Amino acid sequence: MGLMTRLRDNTHIILWMLVIAFGLIWVMTDAGLFEALGTQRMHVGEVNGHAISYQEYTETVDRYLQAYQQQTGESATPQMVELYRDMAWQSLTNEILRQELARRLGLRVSDSEILELVVGENPDPFIQQQFAGPDGRIDRNALLAAIRAPETREGWLQVEQYLRRKREAEKLEQLIATIARVSEGEIRQQYYLENKAVDIEYIVLPYADIPQSEIKITDGDLRRSYSAQRERYRVPASYSIEYVLFSKKPSREDTLRTLEELAQLKEEFARAENDSLFLVQHGSLSPYSRAFLTLADMAEPIANAVSGARVGEVLGPINDGFAVHLIKVLETRPSANPVVRARHILISAGADKAEGRRRAEEVLRRLRAGEDFATVAREVSQDPGSASRGGDLGWFGKGRMVKEFEEAAFSARPGQLIGPVETSFGFHIIRVEARSQTEYRLADLSRRIEADPVTTVARVQEAADDFRYFAQESGFEKEAQRRGLTVQSAELNEETRFVPGVGVAGPLLHFAKGAKVGEISPPIEMDEVFVVARLKGRRAEGYRPFEEVKEAIRAELEQEKRRELAVERLRQAVSQHRDMAAVARALSRPVERAEGLSFRNTVLPGRGAEPLIAAAALGLKPGEHAPVLAGGQGAYWIRAVRVQEPDPNAITQEERQRIRETLLSQKRAQLMGQWLQELRNQAKIEDRRYLFLRPS
């Protein structure tokens, strides 16, 4: 049956439908429902009933984006746009909460105050700027004429609203300033904390050294932990998605184009007399600098090219994988800080040091017999960071390596084999490739290697579009498998900030909140990729099920058990021997040293940040031991070797003022933050941005 036939046969039904539809439209229009619905649609959210309009929101985002472009000279990337959208939302909701806080505290702005800010002796800077005369002073006649002009009425209402909000915020800041105070005792305490330092020696028993065979976790342990900490696993409403990525990585052609662009500038750069101006004129990624650098301060491909170069020479183009560089050597001078380039092969010692040394000596014999160092390093080195590079460590200066390694490397001649050198990591075979005691001043004309938007990016987006089209026909996973794409999964909720491989979560969350289960998104552009996602399911607010968190609980309990065993093992050794050297021998652990620990510096060399250990050390007297402590990476027994005790009476007036201002600023920010957070916790905040920001 044809379409026209079906229409003729059902004319009476269609007419009644039209009558009913027009009747409903008339009723809804008469009742103002369209206006109400339209108004609601144009609101991106509400805070306690105070609407945030779409226009207000987008204008705030645009101000952030314009400021970014003015500061950087570049357009914001998709990821930056999303961050500024979140910042704008946070700013607008906080402003409403600030206004509510001001009203609760009785901070009113009277009409007479607004009048004073407009026509008083000292008008607001905004008024002064708008009505400044040729002499820089306010033109009162122009101001009064603008106030009396009927056509400016709406504009003055907006000015009044701006001035009222600004004055309200100033009163709130003044109130906080009167509440937040800093005492002399707090200043002296802060000075003490900033300047106290301690050197320690310590033994650490790493948690990782506790063998898995000693860790017994039962299913009952897991369930008891889950029940005891169930609130940890409370989750807001969430969305389950699967997604595939299409990389916007620059193509080989993009790299060759950038190399060619810089190659064409090489002769002109060599002739340039004003290198600073040349870099600006040609949009260099790297600014002009007067600093002198050692080879260890440079990216490795640049350092290798610069080594031995003459003043005036232009090197490159050099591709460091991120950007392409033309390097002009401007000056050289002798350096007081020598640097070396070396390769090494690491043989981990483990519990059997004799066996580790034997294996290292066997490697050394192979090298002395003529085998290629890089080949042997790739085969046997147990340093994951350098083995794949043939043991190459690049250029480094003093203070970058552990003491034993550094002393061996800096005492060797280029080409000399050294070892085995024992360190806390194991046994090293070292070959110094080169030495340098020269500093260089360079002009670096660099350009980022970027994907061409017309060819590379458009081609990637087209592939993502094609994938979506065929995935809707044949199924998401089936189409991904056909194209050799990896399907990844993620759980999103309002607290999710980043998605692996994608970046900020906002665009995917906006899609998920507005999508139907099974729906596939259009390609969403991020900084490095296009992402196509499918909504697999929704989950209401509640608790993550036991099976979902079971393995995470197991890992936590295993680490807790390792911590208990390591602390107990170290305590037993300390109670039996008491002497640090004897304890170290009993546990086959070295006595290590850390210098200059403070409340600002909590890093132990080779161990990372250990704030609990640093805090305990700062409470010791010289020669005093702390009890065995559980740190982040292992159990520690520490002894203070030297303590630097600052004298609070030595504080200068400038330092006192700096500390006072810093503490006042911190207290004011903390107080305002606490008030706002309390209001936010109590507020009813509706975020409907997903209706406007959902990818289409």
XYZ file of C-alpha atoms in Angstrom:
696
model
C 0.000 0.000 0.000
C 1.404 3.415 -1.046
C 2.009 6.318 1.280
C -0.697 8.555 -0.268
C -3.257 5.710 -0.029
C -2.488 5.231 3.664
C -2.846 8.990 4.244
C -6.251 9.114 2.476
C -7.512 6.106 4.418
C -6.510 7.657 7.754
C -7.505 11.286 7.076
C -10.073 11.396 9.911
C -7.510 10.163 12.438
C -4.910 12.688 11.275
C -7.426 15.563 11.463
C -8.334 14.679 15.042
C -4.673 14.462 15.941
C -4.124 17.948 14.493
C -7.112 19.369 16.373
C -5.865 17.882 19.664
C -2.283 19.028 19.001
C -3.345 22.620 18.187
C -5.608 22.617 21.233
C -2.740 21.549 23.480
C -0.476 24.170 21.959
C -3.104 26.902 22.599
C -3.569 25.802 26.223
C 0.170 25.586 26.881
C 0.783 28.992 25.283
C -2.085 30.579 27.232
C -0.694 29.128 30.471
C 2.841 30.348 29.740
C 4.245 26.814 29.809
C 6.395 27.313 26.711
C 8.016 30.337 28.297
C 8.657 28.345 31.477
C 10.051 25.375 29.596
C 12.185 27.602 27.389
C 13.522 29.431 30.403
C 14.405 26.175 32.141
C 16.076 24.906 29.005
C 18.276 27.990 28.924
C 19.521 27.377 32.463
C 22.621 25.228 32.776
C 21.972 24.667 36.471
C 20.717 25.967 39.801
C 22.103 26.584 43.281
C 19.377 26.584 45.940
C 16.882 27.790 43.349
C 19.169 30.496 41.928
C 19.404 29.826 38.207
C 22.636 30.017 36.199
C 21.742 30.959 32.641
C 23.328 29.443 29.585
C 24.385 32.940 28.466
C 26.044 33.743 31.802
C 27.850 30.397 31.767
C 29.126 30.657 28.185
C 30.238 34.273 28.695
C 32.268 33.185 31.735
C 33.860 30.338 29.755
C 34.625 32.746 26.894
C 36.372 35.158 29.287
C 38.630 32.335 30.478
C 39.380 31.288 26.888
C 40.118 34.869 25.778
C 42.480 35.357 28.723
C 44.245 32.104 27.842
C 44.671 33.179 24.213
C 45.977 36.625 25.214
C 48.497 35.085 27.608
C 49.731 32.274 25.351
C 48.983 33.495 21.830
C 47.374 30.105 21.136
C 43.844 28.753 21.012
C 42.866 26.472 23.881
C 43.027 22.734 23.194
C 39.859 20.610 23.670
C 41.152 19.493 27.057
C 41.832 23.080 28.162
C 38.339 24.091 27.017
C 36.858 21.383 29.231
C 38.962 22.510 32.206
C 37.790 26.097 31.729
C 34.170 24.933 31.524
C 34.575 23.298 34.927
C 36.338 26.383 36.296
C 33.492 28.604 35.065
C 30.893 26.351 36.706
C 32.844 26.347 39.959
C 33.238 30.118 39.838
C 29.533 30.787 39.214
C 28.302 28.365 41.877
C 30.816 29.749 44.391
C 29.645 33.294 43.647
C 26.053 32.365 44.497
C 27.212 30.636 47.688
C 29.320 33.697 48.596
C 26.269 35.926 48.200
C 24.248 33.592 50.429
C 27.035 33.616 53.020
C 27.134 37.419 52.994
C 23.366 37.571 53.551
C 23.542 35.036 56.398
C 26.223 37.137 58.068
C 24.108 40.268 57.690
C 26.468 41.963 55.239
C 24.128 44.363 53.443
C 24.999 46.981 50.846
C 22.744 50.031 51.111
C 21.566 52.236 48.246
C 23.534 55.128 49.750
C 26.742 53.025 49.520
C 26.077 52.349 45.831
C 25.417 56.060 45.260
C 28.711 56.906 46.958
C 30.545 54.433 44.707
C 29.103 56.191 41.632
C 29.006 59.932 42.405
C 30.919 60.210 45.699
C 34.298 61.777 46.340
C 36.082 58.506 45.604
C 34.091 56.574 42.975
C 34.722 52.919 42.162
C 37.690 52.376 39.779
C 35.235 51.107 37.132
C 33.408 54.477 37.149
C 36.672 56.402 37.148
C 37.897 54.435 34.139
C 34.673 54.888 32.145
C 34.364 58.643 32.771
C 37.985 59.795 32.930
C 38.620 63.224 31.408
C 41.666 64.319 29.400
C 43.480 65.186 32.626
C 42.867 61.724 34.069
C 40.343 62.984 36.651
C 36.688 61.970 36.553
C 34.471 64.082 34.261
C 31.513 64.811 36.564
C 29.408 66.449 33.847
C 29.736 63.417 31.546
C 28.884 61.114 34.458
C 25.720 63.042 35.420
C 24.635 63.251 31.765
C 25.000 59.476 31.411
C 22.974 58.919 34.593
C 20.115 61.151 33.385
C 19.941 59.692 29.855
C 16.832 57.445 29.594
C 18.497 55.081 27.098
C 21.185 54.124 29.628
C 18.737 52.915 32.313
C 19.261 49.197 31.631
C 23.020 49.639 31.589
C 22.998 51.404 34.958
C 20.966 48.593 36.480
C 23.742 46.205 35.459
C 26.389 48.579 36.863
C 24.445 48.753 40.123
C 24.300 44.943 40.332
C 28.062 44.712 39.653
C 28.938 47.322 42.287
C 26.620 45.737 44.853
C 28.213 42.305 44.398
C 31.714 43.775 44.478
C 31.068 45.762 47.662
C 29.442 42.714 49.258
C 32.532 40.639 48.471
C 34.781 43.361 49.930
C 32.788 43.362 53.178
C 33.081 39.593 53.385
C 36.858 39.812 52.856
C 37.092 42.515 55.549
C 35.167 40.321 57.983
C 37.483 37.385 57.307
C 40.495 39.681 57.747
C 39.285 40.639 61.228
C 38.739 36.977 62.203
C 42.008 35.573 60.789
C 44.896 36.654 62.996
C 48.532 35.542 63.284
C 50.311 35.622 66.636
C 54.009 36.219 67.269
C 54.208 32.640 68.549
C 52.895 31.300 65.242
C 55.464 33.351 63.327
C 58.319 32.025 65.465
C 57.012 28.451 65.143
C 56.770 28.757 61.346
C 60.309 30.159 61.172
C 61.501 27.238 63.280
C 59.743 24.700 61.035
C 61.101 26.291 57.858
C 64.702 26.322 59.044
C 65.188 23.199 61.167
C 67.070 20.393 59.371
C 68.532 17.032 60.318
C 70.978 14.510 58.859
C 70.186 10.867 59.618
C 71.506 7.383 59.090
C 68.997 4.608 58.810
C 68.223 1.001 57.996
C 65.170 0.248 55.910
C 63.554 -3.158 55.489
C 61.446 -2.765 52.314
C 57.956 -4.211 52.392
C 58.666 -5.712 48.973
C 61.347 -7.946 50.588
C 58.686 -9.879 52.532
C 58.040 -12.975 50.363
C 54.538 -13.694 49.127
C 54.708 -17.135 50.779
C 54.482 -15.453 54.207
C 51.285 -13.551 53.327
C 48.072 -15.447 54.058
C 44.775 -13.673 53.314
C 41.531 -15.656 53.569
C 38.163 -14.938 51.977
C 36.878 -14.254 55.491
C 39.541 -11.579 55.952
C 38.428 -9.922 52.740
C 34.729 -9.947 53.684
C 35.374 -8.642 57.212
C 37.438 -5.782 55.796
C 34.685 -5.000 53.269
C 32.011 -4.929 55.991
C 34.121 -2.826 58.359
C 34.930 -0.223 55.708
C 31.782 -0.380 53.596
C 31.366 3.393 53.521
C 34.639 3.610 51.588
C 32.912 1.852 48.729
C 29.888 4.131 48.542
C 29.627 5.545 45.028
C 27.380 8.180 43.456
C 25.264 7.399 40.410
C 27.677 6.097 37.799
C 27.881 5.250 34.115
C 29.685 2.308 32.583
C 31.230 2.994 29.185
C 33.489 1.266 26.714
C 35.546 3.273 24.280
C 38.148 3.183 21.527
C 40.801 5.767 20.722
C 41.964 7.233 17.437
C 45.363 8.871 17.884
C 46.010 12.377 16.528
C 49.734 11.655 16.694
C 51.626 13.537 13.983
C 52.283 11.446 10.919
C 55.650 10.828 9.302
C 54.714 13.500 6.757
C 54.037 16.002 9.579
C 57.491 15.316 11.044
C 59.186 15.641 7.653
C 57.314 18.899 6.997
C 58.544 20.399 10.290
C 62.105 19.213 9.637
C 61.993 20.777 6.175
C 60.593 24.074 7.504
C 63.486 24.436 9.933
C 66.069 23.219 7.426
C 65.042 26.115 5.157
C 65.773 28.564 8.009
C 69.230 27.176 8.846
C 71.333 29.522 6.703
C 69.244 32.558 7.642
C 69.600 31.650 11.349
C 73.375 31.381 10.960
C 73.486 34.910 9.444
C 71.122 36.452 12.016
C 72.714 39.151 14.166
C 69.822 39.469 16.622
C 69.098 35.914 17.706
C 66.451 36.925 20.247
C 64.438 38.761 17.571
C 64.912 35.884 15.119
C 63.377 33.401 17.588
C 60.362 35.673 18.160
C 59.828 36.362 14.451
C 59.824 32.656 13.626
C 57.562 31.570 16.518
C 60.124 29.554 18.450
C 58.764 27.249 21.112
C 61.909 27.905 23.189
C 62.508 31.503 24.303
C 65.859 33.255 24.037
C 68.047 32.659 27.094
C 71.328 34.000 28.453
C 71.873 30.925 30.642
C 74.916 28.662 30.254
C 74.163 24.923 30.236
C 76.207 21.775 30.659
C 75.494 18.827 28.381
C 73.667 17.174 31.306
C 71.174 20.084 31.317
C 70.108 19.469 27.707
C 67.779 16.950 26.102
C 69.894 13.984 25.024
C 69.656 14.422 21.212
C 70.638 18.100 21.596
C 73.485 17.314 24.012
C 74.924 14.715 21.645
C 74.862 17.227 18.767
C 76.269 20.129 20.804
C 79.161 18.117 22.297
C 82.324 19.462 20.701
C 80.517 22.050 18.520
C 82.169 25.395 17.624
C 80.876 28.866 18.504
C 78.693 30.194 15.678
C 77.827 26.740 14.375
C 74.148 25.981 13.699
C 73.231 22.360 14.382
C 70.229 20.445 13.124
C 67.420 20.149 12.470
C 67.324 17.853 15.542
C 64.198 15.821 16.295
C 63.795 15.037 20.008
C 60.452 13.257 19.467
C 58.394 16.228 20.651
C 59.829 19.166 18.724
C 62.371 19.945 16.016
C 65.305 22.212 16.917
C 67.892 24.353 15.199
C 70.644 24.986 17.752
C 73.026 27.926 17.385
C 76.086 27.823 19.650
C 76.549 31.402 20.921
C 79.253 31.043 23.582
C 81.270 28.432 25.456
C 83.209 28.617 28.715
C 85.003 26.191 31.054
C 82.761 24.617 33.672
C 83.529 23.921 37.305
C 81.062 21.027 37.118
C 82.260 18.149 34.910
C 79.729 15.828 33.298
C 80.099 12.367 31.787
C 78.190 10.179 29.408
C 78.214 6.525 30.396
C 76.711 3.113 29.808
C 76.224 0.485 32.481
C 75.073 -3.080 33.007
C 73.314 -3.813 36.310
C 73.312 -7.244 37.944
C 70.934 -7.281 40.918
C 72.518 -8.892 43.971
C 69.423 -10.125 45.801
C 70.093 -12.130 48.967
C 73.211 -13.858 47.557
C 75.794 -11.120 47.017
C 78.572 -13.570 46.164
C 76.509 -14.983 43.295
C 75.674 -11.463 42.093
C 79.357 -10.500 42.054
C 80.267 -13.743 40.214
C 77.682 -12.993 37.486
C 78.929 -9.400 37.150
C 82.547 -10.584 36.782
C 81.460 -13.032 34.085
C 79.830 -10.124 32.167
C 83.042 -8.098 32.557
C 85.088 -10.999 31.071
C 82.770 -11.123 28.051
C 83.211 -7.399 27.434
C 87.003 -7.556 27.779
C 86.976 -10.421 25.294
C 85.491 -8.019 22.736
C 81.720 -8.429 22.881
C 79.661 -5.314 22.106
C 78.671 -3.457 25.295
C 75.227 -2.361 24.046
C 74.350 -5.864 22.864
C 75.366 -7.461 26.174
C 73.475 -4.750 28.118
C 70.257 -5.490 26.223
C 70.755 -9.185 26.948
C 71.622 -9.256 30.669
C 71.221 -5.826 32.334
C 68.550 -5.724 35.034
C 68.069 -1.950 34.879
C 64.708 -1.587 33.103
C 65.332 2.100 32.380
C 68.527 1.675 30.353
C 68.771 -1.971 29.219
C 66.687 -1.419 26.080
C 68.991 1.497 25.172
C 72.112 -0.633 25.368
C 72.789 0.569 28.916
C 73.051 4.228 27.817
C 72.515 6.626 30.755
C 73.074 9.795 28.738
C 74.949 12.761 30.186
C 74.902 13.331 33.943
C 76.671 15.472 36.513
C 77.638 14.929 40.111
C 74.834 14.386 42.569
C 72.650 12.502 40.069
C 73.852 8.962 40.844
C 74.468 7.042 44.069
C 77.855 7.791 45.645
C 79.726 4.581 44.684
C 78.562 4.735 41.057
C 79.379 8.443 40.779
C 82.915 8.048 42.165
C 83.673 5.213 39.742
C 82.257 7.010 36.698
C 83.994 10.328 37.330
C 87.369 8.674 38.006
C 87.397 6.721 34.716
C 88.813 7.648 31.315
C 86.572 7.629 28.210
C 86.403 4.078 26.849
C 87.557 2.494 30.130
C 85.628 -0.472 31.583
C 85.108 -0.351 35.364
C 83.585 -2.856 37.724
C 82.033 -4.623 39.295
C 80.971 -1.543 41.341
C 78.715 -2.425 44.269
C 75.814 -0.117 45.202
C 72.487 -0.608 46.977
C 71.031 -1.592 43.572
C 73.507 -4.422 42.927
C 76.716 -4.715 40.868
C 77.473 -2.402 37.927
C 79.793 -2.702 34.964
C 80.426 0.854 33.718
C 81.920 2.257 30.526
C 82.384 6.017 30.278
C 81.719 7.134 26.708
C 82.781 10.778 27.002
C 83.596 13.599 29.434
C 82.925 17.311 29.197
C 83.931 20.288 31.291
C 82.383 22.925 29.028
C 79.263 25.059 29.388
C 77.351 26.312 26.357
C 75.033 29.239 25.707
C 72.600 28.387 22.942
C 69.874 29.922 20.824
C 67.229 27.238 20.293
C 64.822 27.742 17.390
C 62.262 25.023 18.018
C 58.855 24.057 16.690
C 56.489 21.464 18.049
C 55.757 18.574 15.707
C 52.004 18.870 15.219
C 49.451 16.911 13.267
C 48.263 18.843 10.222
C 44.571 19.743 10.822
C 43.631 19.544 7.143
C 45.208 16.185 6.361
C 46.232 14.156 9.425
C 43.545 15.252 11.912
C 40.760 15.227 9.309
C 41.796 11.715 8.218
C 41.719 10.493 11.839
C 38.299 12.055 12.438
C 36.975 10.449 9.273
C 38.212 7.049 10.505
C 36.462 7.638 13.830
C 33.235 8.622 12.019
C 33.427 5.480 9.891
C 33.962 3.340 12.974
C 30.866 4.799 14.654
C 28.723 4.227 11.551
C 29.720 0.583 11.160
C 29.683 -0.074 14.927
C 26.018 0.951 14.971
C 25.394 -1.657 12.292
C 27.580 -4.575 13.364
C 28.231 -3.961 17.060
C 30.843 -1.932 18.959
C 33.218 -4.723 20.002
C 32.910 -6.605 16.720
C 33.793 -3.525 14.677
C 36.680 -2.669 17.017
C 38.047 -6.196 16.641
C 37.726 -5.994 12.859
C 39.783 -2.779 12.832
C 42.337 -3.970 15.393
C 41.279 -1.377 17.982
C 41.597 -1.961 21.731
C 38.303 -1.590 23.606
C 38.802 0.015 27.024
C 36.283 0.374 29.829
C 35.672 3.032 32.467
C 33.229 3.824 35.263
C 32.267 7.500 35.331
C 30.571 9.571 38.011
C 30.486 13.225 39.092
C 33.787 12.764 40.929
C 35.666 11.308 37.942
C 38.259 13.765 36.714
C 40.337 11.819 34.175
C 39.834 8.830 31.909
C 42.924 6.741 30.968
C 44.191 7.559 27.499
C 41.552 10.260 27.021
C 42.206 13.083 29.458
C 39.579 15.061 31.340
C 36.375 13.110 31.887
C 33.908 15.940 31.227
C 33.006 15.291 27.554
C 32.471 11.545 28.139
C 30.425 12.256 31.277
C 28.244 14.741 29.388
C 27.642 12.087 26.726
C 26.876 9.331 29.246
C 24.409 11.432 31.275
C 22.312 12.208 28.205
C 22.641 8.901 26.339
C 20.490 5.791 26.223
C 22.090 2.473 27.169
C 23.741 1.065 24.048
C 24.057 4.452 22.371
C 27.365 5.223 20.626
C 28.830 8.705 20.802
C 29.993 10.718 17.832
C 33.778 11.193 17.740
C 34.800 13.410 20.684
C 37.959 15.413 20.063
C 40.511 15.608 22.870
C 44.071 16.957 22.847
C 45.789 13.794 21.612
C 42.951 11.554 20.428
C 39.442 11.245 19.111
C 37.374 8.956 21.323
C 34.227 7.038 20.387
C 32.318 5.634 23.352
C 29.340 3.395 24.012
C 27.170 3.599 27.138
C 27.040 0.057 28.538
C 24.911 0.753 31.590
C 23.921 2.987 34.476
C 24.139 2.293 38.186
C 22.182 4.112 40.869
C 23.913 5.556 43.914
C 24.937 2.825 46.338
C 27.848 0.564 47.255
C 30.323 -1.156 44.979
C 29.713 -4.924 45.242
C 32.213 -7.090 47.123
C 33.331 -9.006 44.020
C 34.192 -5.751 42.263
C 36.514 -4.509 45.036
C 37.721 -7.889 46.284
C 41.149 -7.766 44.619
C 41.756 -4.175 45.689
C 41.000 -5.180 49.291
C 43.345 -8.160 48.943
C 46.175 -5.880 47.758
C 45.600 -3.551 50.715
C 45.545 -6.384 53.240
C 48.665 -7.945 51.741
C 50.494 -4.617 51.982
C 49.258 -4.188 55.558
C 50.534 -7.684 56.413
C 53.907 -6.953 54.804
C 54.078 -3.746 56.843
C 53.365 -5.622 60.088
C 55.934 -8.339 59.317
C 58.649 -5.871 58.249
C 58.150 -3.712 61.356
C 58.156 -6.749 63.664
C 61.253 -8.229 61.981
C 63.158 -4.959 62.302
C 62.020 -4.514 65.924
C 63.313 -7.965 66.823
C 66.696 -7.233 65.220
C 66.930 -3.897 67.069
C 66.025 -5.475 70.433
C 68.687 -8.173 69.941
C 71.564 -5.994 68.709
C 70.836 -2.305 69.510
C 73.811 -1.178 67.393
C 72.972 0.050 63.880
C 75.905 -1.674 62.185
C 75.062 -4.971 63.920
C 71.382 -4.695 62.952
C 72.406 -4.008 59.351
C 74.601 -7.129 59.296
C 71.864 -9.281 60.854
C 69.358 -8.230 58.179
C 71.876 -8.018 55.285
C 70.826 -4.410 54.745
C 73.099 -1.378 54.255
C 73.219 1.575 56.635
C 72.024 4.472 54.473
C 72.250 8.224 54.984
C 70.027 11.219 54.220
C 71.075 14.835 54.683
C 69.122 18.057 55.089
C 65.732 16.538 55.922
C 63.211 19.216 56.869
C 59.492 19.859 56.807
C 59.973 21.057 53.234
C 62.358 18.288 52.162
C 61.105 14.814 53.100
C 62.851 12.887 50.291
C 65.230 10.026 51.130
C 67.714 9.376 48.293
C 66.512 6.445 46.212
C 63.415 5.997 48.423
C 61.210 8.935 47.497
C 59.199 11.119 49.862
C 58.836 9.742 53.395
C 57.105 12.534 55.379
C 56.486 10.381 58.484
C 60.170 9.435 58.707
C 61.282 13.040 58.163
C 58.866 14.287 60.841
C 60.158 11.694 63.340
C 63.776 12.600 62.519
C 63.110 16.288 63.167
C 62.026 15.399 66.703
C 65.347 13.724 67.596
C 68.438 15.032 69.323
C 71.918 14.294 67.887
C 72.764 10.605 68.418
C 69.202 9.716 69.433
C 67.310 6.802 67.824
C 63.618 6.785 66.935
C 61.572 3.636 67.517
C 61.028 1.402 64.496
C 58.637 3.231 62.163
C 56.374 2.122 59.324
C 57.089 4.395 56.348
C 55.601 4.437 52.893
C 58.106 2.019 51.343
C 59.374 0.011 54.293
C 60.097 -0.252 58.032
C 62.755 2.225 59.217
C 65.117 2.495 62.162
C 66.719 5.928 62.172
C 69.326 7.849 64.144
C 69.946 11.597 64.071
C 73.560 12.335 63.128
C 73.399 16.139 63.010
C 70.595 18.546 63.930
C 70.440 22.149 62.726
C 68.466 24.060 65.380
C 67.342 27.504 64.149
C 67.358 30.439 66.579
C 63.925 32.161 66.532
C 65.585 35.284 67.924
C 67.631 35.564 64.733
C 64.554 36.186 62.568
C 64.797 39.454 60.624
C 61.967 41.969 60.309
C 61.629 41.159 56.584
C 61.309 37.420 57.317
C 58.803 38.137 60.103
C 56.639 40.208 57.726
C 56.879 37.581 54.960
C 55.817 34.782 57.310
C 52.974 36.895 58.764
C 51.583 37.658 55.291
C 51.924 34.039 54.192
C 50.135 32.698 57.287
C 47.415 35.369 57.063
C 46.788 34.533 53.404
C 46.621 30.815 54.222
C 44.217 31.371 57.147
C 41.913 33.621 55.123
C 41.812 31.185 52.207
C 41.228 28.286 54.601
C 38.423 30.109 56.405
C 36.673 31.091 53.185
C 37.153 27.578 51.827
C 35.641 26.008 54.944
C 32.627 28.315 54.845
C 32.055 27.699 51.142
C 32.476 23.932 51.518
C 29.964 23.877 54.361
C 27.470 25.851 52.259
C 28.154 23.573 49.262
C 27.506 20.479 51.407
C 24.162 21.916 52.490
C 23.204 23.377 49.113
C 20.999 21.837 46.479
C 23.090 22.132 43.328
C 21.724 20.935 39.992
C 24.192 20.642 37.139
C 22.357 20.402 33.813
C 25.292 21.341 31.615
C 25.214 17.929 29.972
C 22.050 19.011 28.110
C 24.079 21.717 26.374
C 27.561 20.176 26.218
C 26.623 16.675 25.061
C 28.639 15.870 21.903
C 26.574 15.851 18.738
